[in-house]
Coordinates of C-alpha atoms in Angstrom, one line a residue:
X1 CA 156.1 145.0 32.9
X2 CA 156.0 142.2 30.3
X3 CA 155.5 138.5 30.6
X4 CA 158.5 137.0 29.0
X5 CA 159.7 133.4 29.5
X6 CA 161.8 131.0 27.4
X7 CA 159.9 128.4 25.4
X8 CA 161.3 125.5 27.3
X9 CA 160.2 126.9 30.7
X10 CA 156.4 127.3 30.1
X11 CA 153.6 125.0 29.2
X12 CA 151.3 127.7 27.9
X13 CA 151.0 126.8 24.3
X14 CA 147.8 125.1 23.3
X15 CA 147.1 123.6 19.9
X16 CA 150.2 121.5 19.3
X17 CA 152.7 124.2 18.4
X18 CA 155.3 125.1 21.0
X19 CA 158.9 125.4 19.9
X20 CA 157.7 124.8 16.3
X21 CA 156.2 128.2 16.2
X22 CA 159.8 129.6 15.8
X23 CA 161.1 126.8 13.6
X24 CA 158.4 126.4 10.9
X25 CA 157.0 128.6 8.2
X26 CA 153.4 129.8 8.5
X27 CA 152.3 131.3 5.2
X28 CA 148.6 130.5 5.6
X29 CA 146.1 132.0 8.1
X30 CA 145.0 129.5 10.7
X31 CA 141.4 130.7 10.8
X32 CA 140.7 131.4 7.2
X33 CA 142.7 128.5 5.6
X34 CA 142.9 125.9 8.3
X35 CA 143.4 123.0 5.9
X36 CA 146.3 124.7 4.2
X37 CA 147.8 125.6 7.5
X38 CA 147.6 122.0 8.7
X39 CA 148.9 120.6 5.4
X40 CA 151.9 123.1 5.5
X41 CA 152.8 122.1 9.0
X42 CA 152.6 118.3 8.2
X43 CA 154.7 118.8 5.1
X44 CA 157.4 120.7 6.9
X45 CA 157.5 118.1 9.7
X46 CA 157.8 115.3 7.1
X47 CA 160.6 117.0 5.1
X48 CA 162.4 118.1 8.3
X49 CA 162.4 121.8 7.3
X50 CA 163.6 124.1 10.1
X51 CA 164.0 127.9 10.1
X52 CA 167.2 129.4 11.3
X53 CA 167.0 131.8 14.2
X54 CA 168.6 135.3 13.8
X55 CA 171.7 135.7 15.8
X56 CA 171.5 137.6 19.0
X57 CA 168.0 136.5 20.2
X58 CA 166.6 133.7 22.3
X59 CA 162.9 133.0 21.7
X60 CA 160.6 134.0 24.5
X61 CA 156.8 133.8 25.0
X62 CA 154.3 135.8 27.0
X63 CA 151.1 137.8 27.1
X64 CA 150.6 140.3 24.3
X65 CA 149.5 142.8 27.0
X66 CA 152.5 144.7 28.3
X67 CA 153.8 148.1 29.6
X68 CA 157.3 149.2 28.5
X69 CA 159.3 152.3 29.1
X70 CA 159.9 154.8 26.4
X71 CA 163.7 154.0 26.4
X72 CA 163.0 150.3 25.9
X73 CA 160.6 150.9 23.0
X74 CA 163.0 153.3 21.4
X75 CA 165.8 150.8 21.6
X76 CA 163.7 148.1 20.0
X77 CA 162.5 150.4 17.2
X78 CA 166.0 151.7 16.5
X79 CA 167.8 148.4 16.6
X80 CA 170.0 148.1 13.5
X81 CA 168.8 144.5 13.0
X82 CA 165.2 145.4 13.2
X83 CA 164.5 144.5 9.5
X84 CA 166.0 141.1 10.1
X85 CA 164.0 140.5 13.2
X86 CA 160.7 141.7 11.6
X87 CA 161.3 139.6 8.5
X88 CA 161.8 136.5 10.8
X89 CA 158.9 137.2 13.1
X90 CA 156.5 137.9 10.2
X91 CA 156.4 134.1 9.7
X92 CA 156.3 133.1 13.3
X93 CA 153.0 131.8 14.5
X94 CA 151.1 134.4 16.7
X95 CA 154.0 136.9 16.7
X96 CA 152.3 139.3 19.1
X97 CA 153.0 136.7 21.8
X98 CA 156.8 136.5 21.0
X99 CA 158.1 139.6 19.2
X100 CA 158.4 142.1 22.0
X101 CA 158.8 139.3 24.6
X102 CA 161.9 138.3 22.8
X103 CA 163.4 141.6 21.9
X104 CA 162.9 143.2 25.3
X105 CA 165.5 140.7 26.6
X106 CA 168.0 142.2 24.2
X107 CA 167.4 145.8 25.2
X108 CA 166.5 145.9 28.9
X109 CA 168.1 144.6 32.1
X110 CA 165.2 145.6 34.4
X111 CA 162.2 143.4 33.5
X112 CA 159.2 142.5 35.7
X113 CA 158.1 139.3 34.0
X114 CA 154.4 139.7 34.6
X115 CA 151.6 141.6 32.9
X116 CA 149.5 144.4 34.4
X117 CA 146.6 142.9 32.6
X118 CA 144.8 140.0 34.3
X119 CA 144.0 137.5 31.5
X120 CA 143.7 133.8 32.2
X121 CA 142.8 131.0 29.9
X122 CA 141.2 127.6 30.2
X123 CA 142.5 124.2 29.0
X124 CA 141.1 124.9 25.5
X125 CA 142.9 128.3 25.2
X126 CA 139.8 130.3 25.7
X127 CA 139.8 133.3 28.1
X128 CA 138.1 133.1 31.4
X129 CA 135.2 135.5 31.7
X130 CA 134.9 137.6 34.9
X131 CA 131.6 138.5 36.6
X132 CA 130.5 140.7 39.4
X133 CA 131.4 138.1 42.1
X134 CA 135.1 138.4 40.9
X135 CA 135.1 142.1 41.8
X136 CA 137.1 141.8 45.1
X137 CA 139.6 139.5 43.5
X138 CA 140.3 141.8 40.6
X139 CA 140.5 144.8 42.9
X140 CA 143.2 143.2 45.0
X141 CA 145.1 141.7 42.0
X142 CA 147.4 144.7 41.4
X143 CA 146.4 144.7 37.7
X144 CA 145.0 147.7 35.9
X145 CA 143.2 145.8 33.1
X146 CA 141.3 142.5 33.0
X147 CA 139.9 140.5 30.1
X148 CA 137.4 139.3 29.4
X149 CA 134.5 140.8 31.4
X150 CA 130.9 139.8 30.9
X151 CA 128.9 142.6 29.3
X152 CA 126.3 142.6 32.2
X153 CA 128.9 142.8 35.0
X154 CA 127.9 146.4 35.9
X155 CA 129.2 146.2 39.5
X156 CA 132.6 145.1 38.2
X157 CA 132.8 147.9 35.6
X158 CA 132.1 150.4 38.3
X159 CA 134.6 149.2 40.8
X160 CA 137.5 148.1 38.6
X161 CA 139.9 149.5 38.0
X162 CA 140.3 152.2 40.7
X163 CA 140.8 155.3 38.6
X164 CA 142.1 157.7 41.3
X165 CA 143.8 157.5 44.7
X166 CA 143.8 160.2 47.3
X167 CA 147.5 159.9 48.2
X168 CA 150.4 157.9 46.9
X169 CA 150.3 155.8 50.1
X170 CA 146.8 154.5 49.1
X171 CA 147.9 153.5 45.6
X172 CA 148.4 149.8 44.9
X173 CA 151.9 148.3 44.9
X174 CA 152.2 147.5 41.2
X175 CA 155.6 145.8 41.7
X176 CA 154.4 143.0 43.8
X177 CA 150.6 143.1 43.8
X178 CA 148.4 143.5 46.8
X179 CA 149.5 141.2 49.6
X180 CA 146.0 140.1 50.2
X181 CA 146.0 138.2 46.9
X182 CA 149.5 137.4 45.6
X183 CA 150.1 136.4 42.0
X184 CA 150.8 132.9 43.1
X185 CA 147.4 132.7 44.8
X186 CA 145.7 133.9 41.7
X187 CA 147.5 131.4 39.6
X188 CA 146.5 128.7 42.0
X189 CA 142.9 129.7 41.9
X190 CA 142.8 129.6 38.1
X191 CA 144.8 126.3 38.0
X192 CA 142.1 124.8 40.3
X193 CA 139.4 126.1 38.0
X194 CA 141.2 124.5 35.0
X195 CA 141.6 121.2 36.8
X196 CA 137.9 121.2 37.8
X197 CA 136.9 121.9 34.2
X198 CA 139.1 119.2 32.7
X199 CA 139.1 116.6 35.4
X200 CA 136.5 117.6 37.9
X201 CA 135.0 115.1 40.3
X202 CA 135.3 111.5 39.1
X203 CA 132.3 109.9 37.5
X204 CA 130.2 113.1 37.6
X205 CA 128.2 113.6 34.4
X206 CA 125.7 116.3 33.6
X207 CA 124.5 118.6 30.8
X208 CA 127.5 120.9 31.2
X209 CA 130.1 118.2 31.8
X210 CA 130.4 114.9 29.9
X211 CA 134.1 113.9 29.9
X212 CA 135.6 111.0 28.0
X213 CA 135.6 107.8 30.1
X214 CA 139.1 107.2 31.4
X215 CA 139.9 103.4 31.3
X216 CA 141.9 103.8 34.6
X217 CA 139.1 105.5 36.5
X218 CA 136.2 103.7 38.3
X219 CA 132.8 103.8 36.6
X220 CA 131.0 104.7 39.8
X221 CA 131.5 107.1 42.7
X222 CA 131.2 104.6 45.6
X223 CA 131.3 100.9 46.4
X224 CA 128.2 98.9 45.8
X225 CA 127.1 95.2 46.1
X226 CA 125.7 93.0 43.5
X227 CA 124.0 89.8 44.6
X228 CA 123.4 87.0 42.1
X229 CA 121.3 84.0 43.0
X230 CA 120.6 84.7 46.7
X231 CA 117.1 86.0 46.1
X232 CA 116.3 82.9 44.0
X233 CA 117.6 80.4 46.6
X234 CA 116.6 81.9 49.9
X235 CA 113.0 82.6 50.8
X236 CA 112.3 86.1 52.0
X237 CA 115.9 87.1 51.6
X238 CA 115.2 90.8 51.0
X239 CA 113.4 91.2 54.4
X240 CA 116.2 89.3 56.1
X241 CA 118.8 91.5 54.5
X242 CA 116.9 94.6 55.4
X243 CA 116.7 93.5 59.0
X244 CA 120.4 92.9 59.1
X245 CA 121.3 96.3 57.8
X246 CA 120.5 99.9 58.6
X247 CA 118.2 101.5 56.1
X248 CA 119.9 104.8 56.6
X249 CA 123.2 103.4 55.5
X250 CA 122.1 100.8 52.9
X251 CA 119.5 100.7 50.2
X252 CA 118.4 97.2 49.1
X253 CA 117.0 97.2 45.6
X254 CA 115.5 94.4 43.6
X255 CA 116.5 93.5 40.0
X256 CA 117.6 97.0 38.7
X257 CA 118.0 95.5 35.2
X258 CA 114.9 93.4 35.0
X259 CA 113.4 93.5 31.4
X260 CA 110.1 95.1 32.7
X261 CA 111.5 98.0 34.8
X262 CA 114.1 98.8 37.4
X263 CA 113.0 97.5 40.8
X264 CA 114.0 100.3 43.1
X265 CA 113.9 99.9 46.9
X266 CA 110.5 100.4 48.3
X267 CA 108.9 99.9 44.8
X268 CA 109.7 103.5 43.9
X269 CA 109.3 104.7 40.4
X270 CA 111.8 107.6 40.8
X271 CA 114.8 107.9 43.0
X272 CA 117.3 110.7 43.8
X273 CA 118.5 112.6 40.8
X274 CA 115.2 112.1 39.0
X275 CA 116.3 108.7 37.9
X276 CA 113.3 106.8 36.5
X277 CA 112.6 103.1 36.7
X278 CA 111.7 103.1 33.0
X279 CA 113.3 100.1 31.2
X280 CA 113.4 102.1 27.9
X281 CA 115.4 104.9 29.4
X282 CA 117.7 102.6 31.4
X283 CA 118.5 100.3 28.4
X284 CA 119.3 103.3 26.2
X285 CA 122.5 103.7 28.3
X286 CA 122.8 101.1 31.1
X287 CA 126.3 102.3 32.2
X288 CA 125.0 105.9 32.7
X289 CA 122.0 104.5 34.6
X290 CA 124.3 102.7 37.1
X291 CA 126.8 105.6 37.2
X292 CA 124.0 108.2 38.0
X293 CA 122.3 105.9 40.6
X294 CA 125.5 105.4 42.5
X295 CA 126.5 109.1 42.2
X296 CA 123.1 110.4 43.4
X297 CA 122.9 108.0 46.3
X298 CA 126.6 107.9 47.2
X299 CA 125.8 108.7 50.8
X300 CA 124.3 105.2 51.2
X301 CA 125.6 101.8 50.2
X302 CA 123.6 100.4 47.2
X303 CA 122.8 96.7 46.9
X304 CA 120.9 95.2 44.0
X305 CA 120.1 91.8 42.4
X306 CA 121.3 90.6 39.1
X307 CA 120.9 87.4 37.2
X308 CA 120.7 85.7 33.8
X309 CA 117.0 86.8 33.4
X310 CA 118.0 90.4 33.5
X311 CA 119.2 92.6 30.6
X312 CA 122.8 91.6 30.2
X313 CA 124.4 94.7 28.7
X314 CA 125.5 95.9 32.2
X315 CA 127.0 92.5 32.9
X316 CA 129.9 93.4 30.5
X317 CA 130.5 96.6 32.5
X318 CA 130.3 95.4 36.1
X319 CA 133.6 93.4 36.0
X320 CA 135.5 96.5 34.9
X321 CA 134.4 98.6 37.9
X322 CA 136.7 98.3 41.0
X323 CA 133.8 99.6 43.1
X324 CA 131.7 96.6 42.3
X325 CA 131.5 93.8 45.0
X326 CA 129.8 90.8 43.3
X327 CA 128.6 87.7 45.1
X328 CA 127.4 84.9 42.9
X329 CA 125.6 81.6 43.5
X330 CA 126.0 79.8 40.2
X331 CA 123.0 77.7 39.0
X332 CA 120.6 79.4 41.5
X333 CA 118.3 80.2 38.5
X334 CA 117.3 76.5 38.6
X335 CA 115.4 77.1 41.8
X336 CA 112.5 79.2 40.4
X337 CA 112.4 76.9 37.4
X338 CA 111.8 73.9 39.8
X339 CA 108.6 75.6 41.0
X340 CA 107.3 76.4 37.5
X341 CA 104.0 74.9 36.2
X342 CA 105.2 74.8 32.6
X343 CA 106.0 71.6 30.8
X344 CA 109.4 70.1 31.1
X345 CA 110.1 70.8 27.5
X346 CA 109.5 74.5 28.0
X347 CA 111.5 74.5 31.2
X348 CA 114.3 72.7 29.5
X349 CA 114.4 75.4 26.7
X350 CA 114.5 78.2 29.3
X351 CA 117.2 76.4 31.3
X352 CA 119.4 76.1 28.3
X353 CA 119.1 79.8 27.7
X354 CA 119.8 80.8 31.3
X355 CA 122.7 78.4 31.5
X356 CA 124.4 79.9 28.4
X357 CA 123.8 83.4 29.6
X358 CA 125.3 82.7 33.1
X359 CA 128.2 80.9 31.5
X360 CA 129.1 83.9 29.4
X361 CA 128.7 86.2 32.4
X362 CA 131.0 84.1 34.6
X363 CA 133.7 84.2 31.9
X364 CA 133.7 88.0 32.1
X365 CA 133.8 87.9 35.9
X366 CA 136.8 85.5 35.8
X367 CA 138.7 87.3 33.1
X368 CA 142.2 88.5 34.0
X369 CA 141.2 92.1 33.3
X370 CA 138.4 92.0 35.8
X371 CA 138.7 94.7 38.4
X372 CA 135.7 93.9 40.6
X373 CA 135.8 92.1 43.8
X374 CA 134.1 88.7 42.9
X375 CA 133.1 85.8 45.1
X376 CA 131.6 82.7 43.3
X377 CA 130.0 79.6 44.9
X378 CA 128.2 76.7 43.2
X379 CA 124.6 76.1 44.3
X380 CA 125.5 72.8 46.0
X381 CA 127.9 74.5 48.4
X382 CA 125.3 77.0 49.6
X383 CA 122.7 74.3 50.0
X384 CA 125.1 72.3 52.2
X385 CA 126.1 75.4 54.2
X386 CA 123.5 78.3 53.9
X387 CA 125.6 80.6 56.1
X388 CA 128.5 80.5 53.6
X389 CA 129.1 84.0 52.4
X390 CA 126.3 85.8 54.2
X391 CA 128.5 87.3 56.9
X392 CA 131.0 88.5 54.3
X393 CA 128.2 90.1 52.3
X394 CA 127.0 92.0 55.3
X395 CA 130.6 93.2 56.1
X396 CA 131.0 94.6 52.7
X397 CA 127.8 96.6 53.0
X398 CA 128.2 97.7 56.6
X399 CA 131.5 97.1 58.4
X400 CA 129.7 97.1 61.8
X401 CA 126.8 94.8 60.7
X402 CA 126.2 91.7 62.7
X403 CA 124.9 88.6 61.1
X404 CA 121.5 87.6 62.5
X405 CA 121.4 84.4 64.6
X406 CA 119.1 82.7 62.0
X407 CA 119.6 82.5 58.3
X408 CA 116.8 82.7 55.7
X409 CA 115.2 79.4 54.8
X410 CA 116.2 77.7 51.5
X411 CA 113.4 77.8 49.0
X412 CA 113.6 74.2 47.9
X413 CA 113.3 70.5 48.9
X414 CA 116.7 68.9 48.3
X415 CA 115.3 65.6 47.2
X416 CA 112.7 67.0 44.8
X417 CA 115.2 69.5 43.5
X418 CA 117.8 66.8 42.7
X419 CA 115.2 64.9 40.8
X420 CA 114.2 68.0 38.9
X421 CA 117.9 68.6 37.9
X422 CA 118.3 65.0 36.9
X423 CA 115.3 65.3 34.6
X424 CA 116.8 68.3 32.9
X425 CA 120.1 66.4 32.5
X426 CA 118.4 63.5 30.9
X427 CA 117.0 65.9 28.3
X428 CA 120.6 67.0 27.5
X429 CA 121.3 70.0 29.8
X430 CA 124.6 70.2 31.7
X431 CA 124.2 71.2 35.3
X432 CA 127.8 71.7 36.2
X433 CA 127.3 75.3 37.3
X434 CA 125.1 74.1 40.2
X435 CA 127.7 71.7 41.5
X436 CA 127.3 68.2 42.8
X437 CA 123.7 67.9 43.8
X438 CA 123.4 64.1 43.7
X439 CA 126.2 63.4 46.2
X440 CA 125.0 61.4 49.2
X441 CA 127.9 62.6 51.3
X442 CA 127.8 66.0 53.0
X443 CA 129.3 68.6 50.9
X444 CA 132.3 70.2 52.5
X445 CA 132.3 74.0 51.8
X446 CA 135.4 75.0 50.0
X447 CA 137.1 78.3 49.6
X448 CA 135.7 81.1 47.4
X449 CA 136.1 80.4 43.7
X450 CA 138.1 83.3 42.3

């Protein structure tokens, strides 16, 4: 019983050395002189140095835990080429995983290529640790030894291994393992464990698991909706949206990235997962804030507002998330400004800032690399046809949602608003994002702007 497989057939090696362990020289200890070890490997690779294999052997790898017959051991020890083999393997990296595994193929025709020791390793090459709840699995594994076992696993130490059997019929079948848990099943269980540890569930982050962000993976665990400009243009839009959706399926937040604090639904200060509305905590890592919010509330569709007045860091991230469904009314930030009591000079300065911010945000949304589902309308189109886009917004949030017969009222007087925009233009502001607000002809709604 010895695990023995050719180098080309197994992906066990961890640490960058696979076939090279047999072809390079390793005069320095990996643990004690790591820098010399790495320097030696790089130098040999650069110079193309390669050791010659002794004749009569094919390199094999396997666990250093094995059980061989006396005849096989004697044949290995009495091999006339033993000095040559030992001189060669003395400079092989980790020879206890290859010396007997290779030579047993030279001296035995009856080999069970598996170990009677249950030892499994994670993706970092560290051994799995067994606990009391692994007792039944180990008992049925057909193995006599397991490593490594937690020091406090008293139940496991008592039950495994079984040290005596009443009759030969009750002894385990060591040639094939217990049929209740076949070796393939055990391998599958540990493969799943390794996959969970290295990949796990997408976008799950916690204290014990913080993987590197994969550029191909979504940033969030579920689809969500971002509305830009709708709450500025429509009066009482949030109550209308809440009426049109089921609160058990959809949560409608305010401006989650407002400078003051995150405006959670229902004016809550904390939501699922202990996520606080603190602007300081949120702005420390806006991406993690959004990722955690969607993960913790993934059973419900999340909808929130965003605009040029908000903290813009997350605006760089939203276009990269394929789960983001973004609906934008460009220039809608002009509507709250038209109701302001500040002087025109102050309003003009603020309008220039908001215009520049939205312009940069739209460039990100329209970028070729954008992965989000984006719909953009100029303000003039929505004023001309307030229903434009509302039905589609509801469908993305709840497929069975029905658009209410009435639409929310627009929060402006068209004539006064046009005069306000003209006054800003006369001071030097370009209002192209809002569309054609001065046209006396009815505006014909066009298709979504990609």
